[in-house]
Short mmCIF file of C-alpha atoms in Angstrom, two decimals:
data_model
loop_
_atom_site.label_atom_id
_atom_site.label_comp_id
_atom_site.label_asym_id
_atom_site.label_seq_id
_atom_site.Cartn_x
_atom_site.Cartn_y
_atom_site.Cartn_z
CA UNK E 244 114.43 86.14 118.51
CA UNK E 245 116.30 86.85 122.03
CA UNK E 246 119.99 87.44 122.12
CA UNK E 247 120.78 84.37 123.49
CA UNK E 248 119.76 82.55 120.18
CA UNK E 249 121.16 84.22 117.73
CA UNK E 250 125.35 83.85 119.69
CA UNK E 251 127.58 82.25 117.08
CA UNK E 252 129.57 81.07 120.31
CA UNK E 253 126.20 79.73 121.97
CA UNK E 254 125.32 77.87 118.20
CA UNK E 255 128.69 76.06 117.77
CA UNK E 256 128.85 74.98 121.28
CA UNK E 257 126.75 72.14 121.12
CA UNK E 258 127.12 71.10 117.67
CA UNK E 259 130.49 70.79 117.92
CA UNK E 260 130.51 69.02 121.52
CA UNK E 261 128.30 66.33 120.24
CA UNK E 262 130.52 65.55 117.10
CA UNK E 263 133.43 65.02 119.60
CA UNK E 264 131.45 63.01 121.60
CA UNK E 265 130.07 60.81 118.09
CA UNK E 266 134.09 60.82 117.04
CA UNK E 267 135.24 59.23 120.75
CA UNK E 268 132.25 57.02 120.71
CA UNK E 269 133.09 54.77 117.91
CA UNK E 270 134.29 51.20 118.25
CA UNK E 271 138.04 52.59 119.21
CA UNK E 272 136.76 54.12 122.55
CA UNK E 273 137.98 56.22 125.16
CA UNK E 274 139.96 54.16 126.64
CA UNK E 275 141.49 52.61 123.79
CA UNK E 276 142.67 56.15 123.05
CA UNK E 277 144.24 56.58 126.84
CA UNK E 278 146.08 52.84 126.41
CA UNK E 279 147.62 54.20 122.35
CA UNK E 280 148.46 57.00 124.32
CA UNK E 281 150.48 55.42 127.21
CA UNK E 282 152.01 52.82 124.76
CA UNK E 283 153.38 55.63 122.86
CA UNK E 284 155.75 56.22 126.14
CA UNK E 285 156.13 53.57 126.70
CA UNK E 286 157.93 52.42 123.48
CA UNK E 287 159.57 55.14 123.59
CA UNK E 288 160.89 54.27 127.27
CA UNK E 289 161.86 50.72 125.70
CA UNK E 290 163.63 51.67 122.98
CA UNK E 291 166.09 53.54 125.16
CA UNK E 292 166.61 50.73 127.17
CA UNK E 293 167.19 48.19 124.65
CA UNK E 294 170.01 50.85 123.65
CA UNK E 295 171.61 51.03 126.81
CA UNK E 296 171.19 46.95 128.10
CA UNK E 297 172.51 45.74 124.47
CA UNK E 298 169.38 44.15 123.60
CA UNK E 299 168.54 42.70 126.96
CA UNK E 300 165.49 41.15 127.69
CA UNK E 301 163.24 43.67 129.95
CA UNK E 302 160.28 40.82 129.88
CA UNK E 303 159.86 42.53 133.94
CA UNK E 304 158.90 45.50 132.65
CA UNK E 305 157.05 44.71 129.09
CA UNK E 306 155.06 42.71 131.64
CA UNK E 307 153.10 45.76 132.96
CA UNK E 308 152.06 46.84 129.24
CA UNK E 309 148.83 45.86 128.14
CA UNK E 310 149.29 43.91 124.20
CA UNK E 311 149.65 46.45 121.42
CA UNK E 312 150.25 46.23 117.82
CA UNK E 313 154.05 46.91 116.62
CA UNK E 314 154.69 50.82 116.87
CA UNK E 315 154.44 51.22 113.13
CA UNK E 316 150.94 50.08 113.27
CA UNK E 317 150.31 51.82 116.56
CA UNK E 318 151.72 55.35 114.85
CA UNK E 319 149.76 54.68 112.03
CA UNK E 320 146.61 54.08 113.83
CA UNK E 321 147.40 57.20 115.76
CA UNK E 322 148.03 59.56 113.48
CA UNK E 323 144.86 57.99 111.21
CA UNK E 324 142.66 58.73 114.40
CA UNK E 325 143.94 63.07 114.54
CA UNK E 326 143.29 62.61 110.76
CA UNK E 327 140.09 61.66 111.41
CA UNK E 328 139.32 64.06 114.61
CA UNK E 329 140.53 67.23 112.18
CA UNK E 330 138.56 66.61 108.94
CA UNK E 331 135.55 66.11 111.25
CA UNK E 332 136.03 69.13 113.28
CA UNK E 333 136.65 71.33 109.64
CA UNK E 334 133.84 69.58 108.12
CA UNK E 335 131.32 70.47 111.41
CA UNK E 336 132.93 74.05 111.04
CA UNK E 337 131.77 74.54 107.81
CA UNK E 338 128.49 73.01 107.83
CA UNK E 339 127.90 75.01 110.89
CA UNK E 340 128.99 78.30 109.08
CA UNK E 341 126.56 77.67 106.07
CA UNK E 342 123.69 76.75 108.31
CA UNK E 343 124.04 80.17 110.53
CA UNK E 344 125.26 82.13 107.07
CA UNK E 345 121.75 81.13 106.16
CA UNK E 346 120.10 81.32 109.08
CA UNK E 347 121.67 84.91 109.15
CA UNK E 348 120.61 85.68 105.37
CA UNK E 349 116.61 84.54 106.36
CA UNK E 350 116.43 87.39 109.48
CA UNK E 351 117.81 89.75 106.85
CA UNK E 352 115.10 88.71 104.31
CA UNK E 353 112.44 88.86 107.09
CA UNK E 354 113.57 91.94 108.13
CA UNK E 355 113.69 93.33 104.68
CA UNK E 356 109.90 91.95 104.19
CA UNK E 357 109.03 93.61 107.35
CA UNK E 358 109.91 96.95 106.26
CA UNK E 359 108.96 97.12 102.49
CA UNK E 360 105.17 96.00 104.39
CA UNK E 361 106.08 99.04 106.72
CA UNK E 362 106.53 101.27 103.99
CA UNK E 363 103.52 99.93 101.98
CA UNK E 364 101.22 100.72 104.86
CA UNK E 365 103.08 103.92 105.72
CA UNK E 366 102.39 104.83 101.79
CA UNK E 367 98.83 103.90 101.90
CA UNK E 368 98.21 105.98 104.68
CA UNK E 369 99.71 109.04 103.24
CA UNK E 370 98.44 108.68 99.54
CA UNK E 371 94.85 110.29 98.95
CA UNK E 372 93.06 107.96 95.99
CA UNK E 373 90.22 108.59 94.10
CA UNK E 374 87.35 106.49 95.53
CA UNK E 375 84.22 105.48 94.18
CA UNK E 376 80.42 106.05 94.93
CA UNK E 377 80.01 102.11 95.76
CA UNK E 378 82.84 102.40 98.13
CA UNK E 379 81.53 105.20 99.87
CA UNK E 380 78.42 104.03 99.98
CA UNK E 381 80.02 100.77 101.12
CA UNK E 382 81.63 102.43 103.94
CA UNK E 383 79.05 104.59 105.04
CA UNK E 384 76.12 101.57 105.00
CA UNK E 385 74.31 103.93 102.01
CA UNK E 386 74.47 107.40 104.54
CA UNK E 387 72.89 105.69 107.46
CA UNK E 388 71.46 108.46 109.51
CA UNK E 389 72.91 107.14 112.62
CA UNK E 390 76.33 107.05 110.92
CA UNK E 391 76.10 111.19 111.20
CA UNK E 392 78.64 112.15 113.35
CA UNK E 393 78.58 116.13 112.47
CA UNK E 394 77.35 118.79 109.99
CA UNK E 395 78.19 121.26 108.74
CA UNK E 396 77.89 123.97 105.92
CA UNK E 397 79.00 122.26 102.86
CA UNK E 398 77.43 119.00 104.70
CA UNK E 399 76.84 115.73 106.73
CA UNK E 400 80.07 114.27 108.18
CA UNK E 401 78.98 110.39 108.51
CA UNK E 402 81.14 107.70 110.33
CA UNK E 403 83.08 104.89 107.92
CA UNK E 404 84.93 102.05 107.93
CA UNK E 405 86.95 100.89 104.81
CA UNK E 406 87.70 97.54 103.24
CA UNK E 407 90.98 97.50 104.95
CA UNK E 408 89.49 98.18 108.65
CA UNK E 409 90.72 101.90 108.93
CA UNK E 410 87.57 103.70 110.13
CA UNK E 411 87.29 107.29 108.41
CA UNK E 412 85.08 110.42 108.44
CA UNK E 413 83.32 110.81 105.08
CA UNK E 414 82.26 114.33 104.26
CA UNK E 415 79.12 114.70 101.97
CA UNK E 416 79.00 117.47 100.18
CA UNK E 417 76.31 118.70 97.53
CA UNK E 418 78.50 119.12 94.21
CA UNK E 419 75.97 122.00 92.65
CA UNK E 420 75.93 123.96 95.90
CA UNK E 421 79.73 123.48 97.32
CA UNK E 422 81.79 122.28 94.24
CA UNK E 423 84.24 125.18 95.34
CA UNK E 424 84.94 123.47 99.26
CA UNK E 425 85.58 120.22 97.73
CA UNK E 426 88.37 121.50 95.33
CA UNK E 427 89.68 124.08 97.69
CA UNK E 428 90.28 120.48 100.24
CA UNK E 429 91.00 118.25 97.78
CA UNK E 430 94.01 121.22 96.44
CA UNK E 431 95.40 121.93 99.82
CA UNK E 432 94.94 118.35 101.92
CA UNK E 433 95.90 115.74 98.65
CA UNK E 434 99.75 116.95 99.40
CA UNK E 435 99.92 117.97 102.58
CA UNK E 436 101.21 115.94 105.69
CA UNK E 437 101.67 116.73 109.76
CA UNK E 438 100.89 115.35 112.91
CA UNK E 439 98.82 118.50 113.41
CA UNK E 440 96.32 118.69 110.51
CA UNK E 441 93.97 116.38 109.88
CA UNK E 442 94.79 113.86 106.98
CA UNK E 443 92.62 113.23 103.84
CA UNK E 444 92.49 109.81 102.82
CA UNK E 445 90.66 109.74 99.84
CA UNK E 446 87.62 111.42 97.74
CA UNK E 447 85.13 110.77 95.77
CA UNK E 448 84.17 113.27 92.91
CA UNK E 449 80.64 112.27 91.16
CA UNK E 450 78.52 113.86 88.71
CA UNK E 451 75.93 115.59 91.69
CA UNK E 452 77.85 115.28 95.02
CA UNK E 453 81.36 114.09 95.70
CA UNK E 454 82.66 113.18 99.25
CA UNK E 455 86.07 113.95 101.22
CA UNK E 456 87.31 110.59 103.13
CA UNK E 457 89.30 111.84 106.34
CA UNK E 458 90.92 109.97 108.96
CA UNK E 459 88.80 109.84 111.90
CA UNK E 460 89.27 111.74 115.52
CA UNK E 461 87.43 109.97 117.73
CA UNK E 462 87.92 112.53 121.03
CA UNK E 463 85.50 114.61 118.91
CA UNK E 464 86.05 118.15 118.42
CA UNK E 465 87.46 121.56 120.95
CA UNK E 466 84.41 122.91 121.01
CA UNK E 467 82.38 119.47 122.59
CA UNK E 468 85.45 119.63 125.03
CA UNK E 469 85.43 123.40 126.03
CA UNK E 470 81.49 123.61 126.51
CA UNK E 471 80.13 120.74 127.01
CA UNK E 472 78.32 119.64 129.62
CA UNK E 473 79.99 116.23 130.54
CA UNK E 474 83.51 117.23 129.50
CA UNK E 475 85.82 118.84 131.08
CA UNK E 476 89.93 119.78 130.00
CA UNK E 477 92.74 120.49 132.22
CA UNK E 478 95.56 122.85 132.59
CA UNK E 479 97.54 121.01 130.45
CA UNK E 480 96.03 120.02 128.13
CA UNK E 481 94.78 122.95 127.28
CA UNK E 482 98.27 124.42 126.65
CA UNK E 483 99.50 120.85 124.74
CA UNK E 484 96.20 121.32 122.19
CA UNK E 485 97.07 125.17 121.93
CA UNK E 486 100.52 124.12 121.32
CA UNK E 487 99.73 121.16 118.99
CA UNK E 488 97.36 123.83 117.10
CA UNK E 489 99.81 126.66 116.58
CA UNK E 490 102.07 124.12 115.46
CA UNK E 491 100.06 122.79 112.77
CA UNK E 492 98.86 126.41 111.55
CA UNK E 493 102.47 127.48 111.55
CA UNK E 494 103.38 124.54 109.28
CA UNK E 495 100.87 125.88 106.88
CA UNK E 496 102.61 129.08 106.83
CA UNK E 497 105.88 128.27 106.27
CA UNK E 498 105.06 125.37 103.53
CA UNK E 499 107.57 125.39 100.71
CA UNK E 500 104.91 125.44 98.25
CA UNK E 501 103.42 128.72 99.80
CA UNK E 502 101.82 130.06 101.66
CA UNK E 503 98.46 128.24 102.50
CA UNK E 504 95.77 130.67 105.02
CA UNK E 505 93.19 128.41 106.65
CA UNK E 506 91.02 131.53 106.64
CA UNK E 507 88.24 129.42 109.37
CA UNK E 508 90.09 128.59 112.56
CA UNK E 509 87.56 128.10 115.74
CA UNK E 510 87.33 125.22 117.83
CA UNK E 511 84.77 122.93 115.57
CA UNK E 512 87.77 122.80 113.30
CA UNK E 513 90.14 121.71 115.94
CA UNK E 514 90.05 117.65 116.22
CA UNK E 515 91.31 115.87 118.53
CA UNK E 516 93.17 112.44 118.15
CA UNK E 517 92.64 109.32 120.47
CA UNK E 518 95.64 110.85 122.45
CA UNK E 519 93.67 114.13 122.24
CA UNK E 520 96.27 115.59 120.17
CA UNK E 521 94.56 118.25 117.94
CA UNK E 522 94.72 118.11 114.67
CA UNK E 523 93.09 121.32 112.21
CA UNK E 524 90.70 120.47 109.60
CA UNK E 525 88.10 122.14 107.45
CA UNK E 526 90.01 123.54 104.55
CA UNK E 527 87.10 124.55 102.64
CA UNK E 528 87.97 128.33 102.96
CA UNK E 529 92.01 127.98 102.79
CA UNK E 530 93.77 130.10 100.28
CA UNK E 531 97.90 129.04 99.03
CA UNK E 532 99.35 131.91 98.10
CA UNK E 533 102.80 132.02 95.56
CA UNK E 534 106.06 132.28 97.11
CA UNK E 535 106.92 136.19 98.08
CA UNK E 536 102.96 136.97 98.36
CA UNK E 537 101.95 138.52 101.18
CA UNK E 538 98.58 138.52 100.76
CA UNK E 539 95.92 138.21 98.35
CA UNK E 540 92.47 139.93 97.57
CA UNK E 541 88.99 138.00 98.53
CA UNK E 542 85.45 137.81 99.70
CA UNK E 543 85.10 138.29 103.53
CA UNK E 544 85.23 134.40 104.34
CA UNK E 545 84.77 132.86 107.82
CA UNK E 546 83.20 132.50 111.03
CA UNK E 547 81.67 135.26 112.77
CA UNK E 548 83.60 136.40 116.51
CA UNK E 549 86.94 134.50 114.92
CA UNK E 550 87.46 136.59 111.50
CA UNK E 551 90.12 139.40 111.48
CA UNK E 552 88.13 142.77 111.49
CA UNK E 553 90.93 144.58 109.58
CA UNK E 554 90.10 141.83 107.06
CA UNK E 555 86.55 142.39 106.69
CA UNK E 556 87.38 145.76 106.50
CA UNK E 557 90.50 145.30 103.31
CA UNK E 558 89.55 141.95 102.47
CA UNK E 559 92.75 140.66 102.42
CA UNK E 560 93.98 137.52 102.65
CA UNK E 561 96.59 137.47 104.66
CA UNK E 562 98.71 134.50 107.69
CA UNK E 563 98.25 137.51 110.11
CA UNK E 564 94.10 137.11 110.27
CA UNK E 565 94.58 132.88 110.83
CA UNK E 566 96.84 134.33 113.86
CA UNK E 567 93.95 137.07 114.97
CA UNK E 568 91.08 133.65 115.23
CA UNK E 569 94.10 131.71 116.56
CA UNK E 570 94.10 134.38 119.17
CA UNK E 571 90.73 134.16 120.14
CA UNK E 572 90.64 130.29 120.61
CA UNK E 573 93.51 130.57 122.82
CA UNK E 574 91.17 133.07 124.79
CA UNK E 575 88.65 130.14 124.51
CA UNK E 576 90.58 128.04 126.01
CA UNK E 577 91.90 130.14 128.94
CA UNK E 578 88.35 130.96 129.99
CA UNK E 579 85.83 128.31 128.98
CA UNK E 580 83.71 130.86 127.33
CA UNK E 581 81.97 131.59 123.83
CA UNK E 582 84.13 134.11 121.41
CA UNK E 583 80.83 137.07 121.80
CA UNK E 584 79.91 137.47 125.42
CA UNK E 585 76.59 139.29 126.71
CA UNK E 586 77.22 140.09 130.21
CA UNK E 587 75.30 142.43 132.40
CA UNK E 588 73.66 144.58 129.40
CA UNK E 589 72.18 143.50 126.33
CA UNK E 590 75.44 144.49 124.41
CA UNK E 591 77.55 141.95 122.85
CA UNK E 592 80.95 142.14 123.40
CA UNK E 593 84.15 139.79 122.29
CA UNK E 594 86.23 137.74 124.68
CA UNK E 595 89.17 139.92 123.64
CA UNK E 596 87.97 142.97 124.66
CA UNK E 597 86.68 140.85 128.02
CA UNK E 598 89.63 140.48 128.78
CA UNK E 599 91.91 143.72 128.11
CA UNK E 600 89.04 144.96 130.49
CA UNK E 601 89.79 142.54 133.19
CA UNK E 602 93.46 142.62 133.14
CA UNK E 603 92.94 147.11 133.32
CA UNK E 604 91.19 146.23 136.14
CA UNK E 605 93.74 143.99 137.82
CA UNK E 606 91.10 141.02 137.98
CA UNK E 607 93.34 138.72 135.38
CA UNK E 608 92.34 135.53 137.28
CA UNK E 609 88.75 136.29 137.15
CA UNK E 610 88.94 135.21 133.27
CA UNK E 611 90.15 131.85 133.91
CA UNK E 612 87.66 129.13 133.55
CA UNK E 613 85.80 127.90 136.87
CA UNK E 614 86.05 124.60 135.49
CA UNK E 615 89.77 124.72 136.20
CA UNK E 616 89.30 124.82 139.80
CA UNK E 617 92.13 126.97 140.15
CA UNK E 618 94.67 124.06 139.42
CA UNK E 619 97.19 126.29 136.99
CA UNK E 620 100.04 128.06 136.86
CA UNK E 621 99.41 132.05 137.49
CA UNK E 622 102.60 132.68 135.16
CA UNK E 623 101.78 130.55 132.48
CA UNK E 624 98.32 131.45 132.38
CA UNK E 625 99.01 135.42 132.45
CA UNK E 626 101.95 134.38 129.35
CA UNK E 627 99.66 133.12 127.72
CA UNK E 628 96.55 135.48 128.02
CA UNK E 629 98.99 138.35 127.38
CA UNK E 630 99.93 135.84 124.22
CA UNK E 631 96.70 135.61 123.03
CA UNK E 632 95.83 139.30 123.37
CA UNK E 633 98.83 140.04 121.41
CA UNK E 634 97.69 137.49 118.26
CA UNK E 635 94.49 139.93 118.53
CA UNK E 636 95.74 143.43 118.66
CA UNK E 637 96.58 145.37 115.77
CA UNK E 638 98.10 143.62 112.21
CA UNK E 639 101.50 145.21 112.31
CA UNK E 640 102.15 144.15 116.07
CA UNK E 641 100.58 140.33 116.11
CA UNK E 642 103.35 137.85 116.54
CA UNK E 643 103.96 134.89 113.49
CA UNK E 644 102.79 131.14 114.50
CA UNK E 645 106.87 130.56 114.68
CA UNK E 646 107.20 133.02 117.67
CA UNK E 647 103.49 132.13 119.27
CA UNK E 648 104.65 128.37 119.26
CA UNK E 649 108.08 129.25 121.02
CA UNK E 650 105.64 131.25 123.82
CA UNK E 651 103.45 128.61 124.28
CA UNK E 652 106.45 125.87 124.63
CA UNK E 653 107.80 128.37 127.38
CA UNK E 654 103.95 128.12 128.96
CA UNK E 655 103.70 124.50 128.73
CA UNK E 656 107.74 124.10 130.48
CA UNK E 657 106.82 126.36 133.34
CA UNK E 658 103.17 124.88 134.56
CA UNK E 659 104.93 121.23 134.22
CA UNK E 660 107.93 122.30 135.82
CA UNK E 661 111.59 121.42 135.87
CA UNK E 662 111.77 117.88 136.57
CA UNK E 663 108.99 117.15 133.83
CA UNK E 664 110.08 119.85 130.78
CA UNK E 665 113.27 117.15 130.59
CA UNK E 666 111.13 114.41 129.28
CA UNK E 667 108.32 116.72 127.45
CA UNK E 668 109.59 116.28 123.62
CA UNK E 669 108.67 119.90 122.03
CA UNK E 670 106.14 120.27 119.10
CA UNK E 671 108.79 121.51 116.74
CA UNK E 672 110.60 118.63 116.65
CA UNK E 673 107.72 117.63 114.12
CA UNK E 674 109.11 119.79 111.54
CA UNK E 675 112.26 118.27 111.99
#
C-alpha cells in the first residue's frame, strides 16, 4: 500500500467534497441559496427604512428583489438548511472515521498474520525433527545413485528435496558401523544456531542406519574451490571465507553451554553458501566440554596434515588444536596448495614448515598462490601468513578464534581499503 493511500487528509477529501456537492444539489439549489442569502440583507436593509420613512411605501426599491417568503419563513428555511449541512457533515465524519478505523485495524491484522507466518517459517527452519525412513526415502528418490553429491567416512551424502520445497543434504550413515557420528551430530547440531555452521534440519534414527538431514550448500565445498581444476577464488574472498570460518569456530568456543571442539577442521568441512559464505560442518568428531574445562582426555581423532601434533602426542582435547588445523587452512588458502608438500626430494613436508622456510629466506611472496595473479594486498597477505603461522606454533603461544577473527577483520579492511571497510558489516556483528 503506497503512502499516498493510506493519508487520512487524502481519504476525507473526496468523501467529504462529494457530500457537499449531494447537499447543494438537491431541489433548493445553488442559486436558491445565493437569492436566501441576499434577501437576508435585504430585509434587513428594509426594515431600517420602514423605521426611518414611518412606514412609507419603498415599492422602488422592493421592486429589484426577486419574491421571497415572509422572513420568518425565510429564517426558518435558513437556519433548517445549516441544520441540515452540519448533521451531514458530522454524520460523513463519522462514517468516514469507522471506515478508515477499520480499514486501519485490517493492515494491523495483516500485518500481524504476516509475521506470526514469519515466525512459523523462521521456527521451522531452526527446529531439527525427527524424520522418518519414508520421508527420507521420499526425498532422496530411494538413494538414487545420481542423487550422491559426496562421501565420506561415516557415508554417502545424497541430494534432497522435502515436502515443503527446501532442498537438503541427507547424510547416510551405517548405524552398526558409525552409531557414535550420528549422536555426536545429532548432540552438538540439534541446538546449535549461526550463520557460520552448517544447520541440521532433521534426522532420521532407524533400527540399521539412520540419516542426518542438513541444509544444502550448493557452492560445494573449500576444497573443490582451492584445487580444482575449473575453479578459481580471489583475494577476497579468500579472506571473507577465512573470516566467516574463524567466526563460526569461535562461536563454538565461547558457547554458553561449553565448550564444543570440532576436533576435524580442513577444507571438505568448510561449505560454502549460495553467497559463498562458509559455513563448518561435519561434527562427527566434536567434543562439548563442561563449563571451566579446559580440556578433556581422548583417542587421537582427525585428519591427517590438520591434527595438532602436541595432541597426538597428550591426547588432549583441547580449542587450542581446532585453532592449530584452523591454522593450516588459512595456509591453504594463502597458497593454493595441499596441507603435506613433496617438493624437490622424496620427503614430505607440511605447508607450515613451507612456509617459516620461505619467509627465513625472505621469499614470503613466493608462497602465495599463482592462481592469484598477484592481485592482493602484500600487507594483508604477510598479516595473515604471519597469522596463520602463529595458530600453528607452539600451544601456549597460539592466539584464541576471538583474537584470530579481530586479525583477519584488520586483513580483510586493509586489501578493500578505506572507502569500502565503511560499508563492509564485520562478522562479529553475528554474535550480536
Amino acid at each position: 500500500m503506497s503512502h499516498t493511500d493510506s493519508d487520512p487528509a487524502r481519504f476525507l477529501d473526496g468523501p467529504i467534497v462529494s457530500l457537499l456537492w449531494l447537499l447543494l444539489s438537491l431541489p433548493l439549489g445553488r442559486q436558491r441559496l445565493i437569492i436566501i442569502a441576499n434577501n437576508v440583507w435585504l430585509e434587513s436593509d428594509l426594515d431600517i427604512n420602514r423605521v426611518r420613512r414611518n412606514n412609507h411605501k419603498v415599492e422602488e426599491k422592493q421592486s429589484c428583489v426577486l419574491p421571497r417568503r415572509p422572513i420568518s419563513q425565510m429564517h426558518r428555511g435558513y437556519g433548517a438548511l445549516l441544520g441540515c449541512l452540519v448533521v451531514a457533515v458530522i454524520i460523513g465524519v463519522v462514517v468516514i472515521f469507522c471506515h478508515f478505523r477499520r480499514r486501519k485495524y485490517k493492515i494491523k491484522s495483516s500485518k500481524k498474520d504476516i509475521e506470526v507466518a514469519e515466525a512459523s517459517v523462521e521456527y521451522e527452519e531452526l527446529t531439527c525433527k525427527q524424520m522418518s525412513i519414508k520421508e527420507i526415502y521420499t526425498a532422496t528418490e530411494n538413494l538414487r545413485l545420481s542423487n550422491i553429491i559426496g562421501q565420506g567416512i561415516a557415508g554417502k551424502v545424497y541430494k534432497g528435496m522435502l515436502a515443503n520445497g527446501r532442498s537438503v543434504a541427507v547424510k547416510h550413515i551405517i548405524k552398526n558401523e558409525h552409531a557414535e557420528t550420528f549422536l555426536r551430530e545429532v548432540t552438538s547440531l540439534s541446538h546449535v544456531r549461526h550463520p557460520n555452521l552448517v544447520s541440521l534440519r532433521g534426522y532420521c534414527d532407524g533400527q540399521d542406519e539412520c540419516f542426518l538431514v542438513y541444509e544444502l550448500c550448493v557452492n560445494g565445498n573449500l576444497s573443490e574451490w582451492l584445487f580444482g581444476k575449473d575453479k578459481n577464488l580471489f583475494w577476497i574472498q579468500r579472506l571473507q571465507i577465512a573470516l566467516g570460518s574463524a567466526c563460526g569456530l569461535w562461536f563454538l568456543h565461547i558457547y554458553p553451554e561449553g565448550c564444543i571442539v570440532h576436533r576435524d577442521i580442513k577444507p571438505t568441512n568448510i561449505l560454502l553458501g549460495v553467497d559463498m559464505e562458509p559455513k563448518l560442518a561435519d561434527f562427527g568428531l566434536s567434543r562439548c566440554m563442561d563449563i571451566g574445562v579446559s580440556h578433556v582426555s581422548s583417542e587421537v581423532r582427525g585428519t591427517f596434515g590438520y591434527v595438532d601434533p602436541e595432541y597426538r602426542h597428550n591426547h588432549r582435547v583441547h580449542a587450542a588444536g581446532d585453532v592449530y588445523s584452523f591454522g593450516m587452512v588459512l595456509l591453504q588458502l594463502l597458497s593454493g596448495k595441499r596441507a603435506i608438500n613433496i617438493q624437490n626430494t622424496t620427503k614430505p613436508i607440511s605447508l607450515d614448515k613451507m612456509a617459516s622456510m620461505l619467509i627465513r629466506e625472505g621469499n614470503v611472496l613466493e608462497f602465495a598462490d599463482p592462481r592469484l595473479n598477484g592481485e592482493y594486498s602484500e600487507e594483508a597477505f604477510d598479516l595473515s601468513l604471519k597469522l596463520a603461522l602463529s595458530c600453528t606454533g607452539h600451544k601456549q603461544q597460539r592466539p584464541s578464534m576471538e583474537q584470530v577473527v579481530s586479525r583477519l577483520e584488520k586483513a580483510l579492511e586493509i586489501s578493500m581499503g578505506d572507502d569500502d571497510t565503511r560499508n563492509t558489516i564485520s562478522f562479529v556483528d553475528s554474535f550480536a
